[in-house]
Short mmCIF file of C-alpha atoms in Angstrom, two decimals:
data_model
loop_
_atom_site.label_atom_id
_atom_site.label_comp_id
_atom_site.label_asym_id
_atom_site.label_seq_id
_atom_site.Cartn_x
_atom_site.Cartn_y
_atom_site.Cartn_z
CA GLY A 1 4.74 -68.85 11.23
CA ASN A 2 3.86 -65.24 11.88
CA SER A 3 5.68 -62.70 9.73
CA VAL A 4 5.53 -59.07 8.59
CA THR A 5 6.36 -57.47 5.27
CA GLN A 6 7.26 -53.85 5.46
CA MET A 7 7.52 -51.09 2.89
CA GLU A 8 11.03 -50.74 1.51
CA GLY A 9 12.78 -47.48 2.13
CA PRO A 10 14.29 -45.06 2.30
CA VAL A 11 11.46 -42.53 2.33
CA THR A 12 12.20 -38.82 2.02
CA LEU A 13 9.47 -36.24 2.59
CA SER A 14 9.22 -32.51 3.06
CA GLU A 15 8.12 -31.14 6.41
CA GLU A 16 4.30 -31.10 6.85
CA ALA A 17 3.78 -33.81 4.22
CA PHE A 18 1.48 -36.80 4.78
CA LEU A 19 3.20 -40.04 5.69
CA THR A 20 2.21 -43.65 5.06
CA ILE A 21 4.48 -46.60 5.75
CA ASN A 22 2.95 -49.88 4.68
CA CYS A 23 3.01 -53.05 6.74
CA THR A 24 1.23 -56.32 6.00
CA TYR A 25 1.25 -59.40 8.13
CA THR A 26 0.74 -63.14 8.03
CA ALA A 27 -0.45 -64.62 11.29
CA THR A 28 -2.32 -67.40 12.98
CA GLY A 29 -5.24 -65.85 14.78
CA TYR A 30 -5.21 -62.17 15.67
CA PRO A 31 -2.06 -61.31 17.59
CA SER A 32 -1.18 -57.83 18.82
CA LEU A 33 0.60 -55.62 16.29
CA PHE A 34 3.28 -53.04 17.02
CA TRP A 35 5.20 -50.15 15.51
CA TYR A 36 8.62 -49.44 16.99
CA VAL A 37 10.80 -46.40 16.16
CA GLN A 38 14.58 -46.07 16.27
CA TYR A 39 15.98 -42.53 16.42
CA PRO A 40 19.60 -42.01 15.30
CA GLY A 41 22.10 -43.57 17.69
CA GLU A 42 19.43 -45.06 19.95
CA GLY A 43 17.71 -48.35 20.62
CA LEU A 44 14.18 -49.07 19.50
CA GLN A 45 11.20 -47.79 21.45
CA LEU A 46 7.55 -48.62 21.21
CA LEU A 47 5.61 -46.08 19.17
CA LEU A 48 2.13 -47.61 19.22
CA LYS A 49 0.28 -50.89 19.32
CA ALA A 50 -3.10 -52.47 18.62
CA THR A 51 -4.24 -55.56 20.47
CA LYS A 52 -7.20 -56.72 18.37
CA ALA A 53 -8.79 -56.39 14.94
CA ASP A 54 -10.20 -52.92 14.10
CA ASP A 55 -8.25 -51.34 16.97
CA LYS A 56 -6.45 -48.08 16.24
CA GLY A 57 -3.16 -47.38 17.98
CA SER A 58 -1.97 -43.78 18.23
CA ASN A 59 0.90 -41.81 19.70
CA LYS A 60 2.79 -38.58 18.90
CA GLY A 61 0.43 -37.87 15.99
CA PHE A 62 1.03 -41.29 14.42
CA GLU A 63 -1.82 -43.74 13.87
CA ALA A 64 -2.19 -47.32 12.67
CA THR A 65 -5.36 -49.40 12.32
CA TYR A 66 -5.40 -53.17 12.68
CA ARG A 67 -7.23 -54.33 9.56
CA LYS A 68 -7.92 -58.06 9.37
CA GLU A 69 -9.62 -57.84 5.95
CA THR A 70 -6.43 -56.63 4.30
CA THR A 71 -4.02 -58.07 6.93
CA SER A 72 -2.44 -54.64 7.22
CA PHE A 73 -1.23 -52.25 9.90
CA HIS A 74 -0.09 -49.20 7.95
CA LEU A 75 1.52 -46.32 9.85
CA GLU A 76 0.23 -42.81 9.07
CA LYS A 77 0.86 -39.25 10.15
CA GLY A 78 -0.88 -36.21 8.78
CA SER A 79 1.96 -33.70 9.00
CA VAL A 80 5.50 -34.88 9.57
CA GLN A 81 8.26 -32.91 11.28
CA VAL A 82 12.04 -33.01 11.00
CA SER A 83 12.11 -34.68 14.43
CA ASP A 84 10.22 -37.67 12.97
CA SER A 85 13.31 -38.66 10.98
CA ALA A 86 14.05 -42.21 12.19
CA VAL A 87 13.78 -45.87 11.24
CA TYR A 88 10.33 -47.42 11.75
CA PHE A 89 9.73 -51.13 12.37
CA CYS A 90 6.50 -53.07 12.17
CA ALA A 91 6.40 -56.09 14.51
CA LEU A 92 4.20 -58.93 15.68
CA PRO A 93 4.59 -61.80 18.14
CA ARG A 94 5.60 -65.28 17.13
CA GLY A 95 4.33 -67.45 19.94
CA ASN A 96 4.32 -66.09 23.46
CA GLU A 97 8.01 -65.37 23.78
CA LYS A 98 9.28 -63.94 20.50
CA LEU A 99 8.71 -60.74 18.57
CA THR A 100 9.43 -60.69 14.86
CA PHE A 101 10.32 -57.40 13.18
CA GLY A 102 10.06 -56.11 9.65
CA THR A 103 13.18 -54.94 7.87
CA GLY A 104 12.62 -51.32 8.86
CA THR A 105 11.84 -48.19 6.85
CA ARG A 106 14.20 -45.24 7.09
CA LEU A 107 12.35 -41.92 7.03
CA THR A 108 14.07 -38.60 6.39
CA ILE A 109 12.16 -35.33 6.67
CA ILE A 110 13.58 -32.30 4.87
CA PRO A 111 12.85 -28.82 6.28
CA ASN B 4 15.94 -44.62 35.82
CA ALA B 5 18.74 -46.43 34.02
CA GLY B 6 16.42 -48.86 32.15
CA VAL B 7 18.44 -51.28 30.01
CA THR B 8 22.20 -50.71 30.07
CA GLN B 9 24.55 -52.29 27.55
CA THR B 10 28.34 -52.32 27.62
CA PRO B 11 30.53 -51.80 25.74
CA LYS B 12 29.04 -49.42 23.16
CA PHE B 13 31.78 -50.15 20.65
CA GLN B 14 34.17 -53.08 20.28
CA VAL B 15 36.64 -54.26 17.65
CA LEU B 16 37.73 -57.89 17.71
CA LYS B 17 39.99 -60.06 15.65
CA THR B 18 38.69 -63.30 14.16
CA GLY B 19 38.80 -66.06 16.76
CA GLN B 20 38.74 -63.81 19.81
CA SER B 21 36.05 -64.18 22.43
CA MET B 22 34.17 -61.51 24.32
CA THR B 23 31.07 -60.84 26.38
CA LEU B 24 28.48 -58.15 25.78
CA GLN B 25 26.92 -57.10 29.05
CA CYS B 26 23.26 -56.27 29.58
CA ALA B 27 21.64 -55.16 32.81
CA GLN B 28 18.13 -53.92 33.57
CA ASP B 29 16.79 -52.33 36.73
CA MET B 30 13.07 -52.72 36.04
CA ASN B 31 12.68 -56.21 37.53
CA HIS B 32 11.67 -57.60 34.15
CA GLU B 33 11.49 -61.37 33.87
CA TYR B 34 11.87 -61.42 30.08
CA MET B 35 15.18 -60.47 28.44
CA SER B 36 16.46 -60.96 24.93
CA TRP B 37 19.31 -60.26 22.53
CA TYR B 38 18.85 -59.11 18.93
CA ARG B 39 21.28 -58.31 16.19
CA GLN B 40 20.57 -55.61 13.63
CA ASP B 41 22.01 -55.83 10.14
CA PRO B 42 21.29 -53.61 7.12
CA GLY B 43 18.29 -54.78 5.13
CA MET B 44 17.48 -57.56 7.59
CA GLY B 45 15.79 -55.78 10.45
CA LEU B 46 16.28 -57.27 13.90
CA ARG B 47 16.84 -60.97 14.41
CA LEU B 48 16.46 -62.71 17.74
CA ILE B 49 19.60 -64.48 19.02
CA HIS B 50 18.61 -65.79 22.48
CA TYR B 51 16.00 -64.98 25.06
CA SER B 52 15.17 -65.71 28.68
CA VAL B 53 11.84 -65.77 30.50
CA GLY B 54 13.43 -65.72 33.95
CA ALA B 55 16.53 -66.46 35.99
CA GLY B 56 17.96 -69.87 35.14
CA ILE B 57 15.95 -70.20 31.90
CA THR B 58 17.28 -69.45 28.42
CA ASP B 59 16.25 -70.46 24.92
CA GLN B 60 17.37 -70.01 21.35
CA GLY B 61 16.02 -67.50 18.88
CA GLU B 62 16.41 -67.38 15.11
CA VAL B 63 20.20 -67.03 14.89
CA PRO B 64 21.81 -68.60 17.99
CA ASN B 65 24.90 -70.18 16.41
CA GLY B 66 28.18 -68.77 17.71
CA TYR B 67 26.57 -67.19 20.78
CA ASN B 68 26.01 -68.31 24.37
CA VAL B 69 23.91 -66.77 27.10
CA SER B 70 23.23 -67.35 30.77
CA ARG B 71 20.76 -65.84 33.24
CA SER B 72 21.98 -66.23 36.78
CA THR B 73 20.08 -63.18 38.07
CA THR B 74 16.93 -61.33 37.03
CA GLU B 75 18.94 -58.19 36.28
CA ASP B 76 21.74 -59.50 34.04
CA PHE B 77 21.77 -61.28 30.68
CA PRO B 78 25.26 -61.41 29.14
CA LEU B 79 25.86 -62.50 25.54
CA ARG B 80 29.09 -64.41 24.87
CA LEU B 81 30.80 -64.72 21.52
CA LEU B 82 32.91 -67.84 21.74
CA SER B 83 35.12 -67.41 18.66
CA ALA B 84 34.32 -64.24 16.77
CA ALA B 85 33.83 -64.34 13.01
CA PRO B 86 33.45 -61.46 10.50
CA SER B 87 29.81 -62.55 9.99
CA GLN B 88 29.16 -61.46 13.57
CA THR B 89 29.93 -57.85 12.73
CA SER B 90 26.67 -56.18 13.68
CA VAL B 91 24.87 -53.93 16.12
CA TYR B 92 23.58 -55.87 19.10
CA PHE B 93 20.58 -54.85 21.17
CA CYS B 94 19.45 -56.15 24.51
CA ALA B 95 15.76 -55.79 25.33
CA SER B 96 13.59 -56.58 28.32
CA SER B 97 9.89 -56.76 29.05
CA TYR B 98 7.67 -57.20 32.08
CA ALA B 99 4.84 -59.09 30.44
CA GLY B 100 6.63 -60.68 27.49
CA PRO B 101 6.90 -59.33 23.94
CA ASN B 102 3.56 -60.64 22.73
CA THR B 103 1.56 -58.17 24.77
CA GLY B 104 3.99 -55.94 26.63
CA GLU B 105 6.42 -53.28 25.57
CA LEU B 106 10.02 -54.24 24.86
CA PHE B 107 12.55 -51.82 26.37
CA PHE B 108 15.78 -51.63 24.42
CA GLY B 109 19.31 -50.68 25.35
CA GLU B 110 21.25 -48.23 23.21
CA GLY B 111 23.12 -50.96 21.38
CA SER B 112 26.64 -52.35 21.11
CA ARG B 113 28.42 -51.99 17.79
CA LEU B 114 30.78 -54.90 17.18
CA THR B 115 33.31 -55.13 14.36
CA VAL B 116 35.16 -58.39 13.73
CA LEU B 117 38.23 -58.09 11.53
#
């Protein structure tokens, strides 16, 4: 079945550093791919998504490109801020009614 | 807008006790679901519902019951709590279903079973 493998954390960066969080997937066909973010003490919220191969999702300065050649959907941001400190989850559908999540990557940004 | 509301936010139970986690959404979403979040394991689906009167099992349904008598509410029942059910529980809803649409999450309910 569909699954995601996500970069282990935690990740600690200085403010304005470049961020990459790796995510690779195994899937039948080309399902939509998602990144969700969980800020401290909150539930998850959708950060960005891509619905087909070669699509790029973007939001709040974050980007991820759906690459079928490498079965990857890595999350990137050019210059991180303290407010980006959170846990990030890669996700993809399993069938029509289920979403499977990666284990999450905790990101801490130091001023 | 309230969105997805979960109660209680915190609960401590003794082994063998039962309780219900409440979830309500005011967005008229047909799809609702319950996840548990444990360190190093991400989120795992417990039960889900695609509409009133319809429920189905997720990855880890044992020890939990759900019902969906209205579109708005999707309570999660722990029948006889065990320490392995110590976790943070999230309710989530979606208009179009999680394969294409956004999942909206509640703020979570932290449960400790002693």
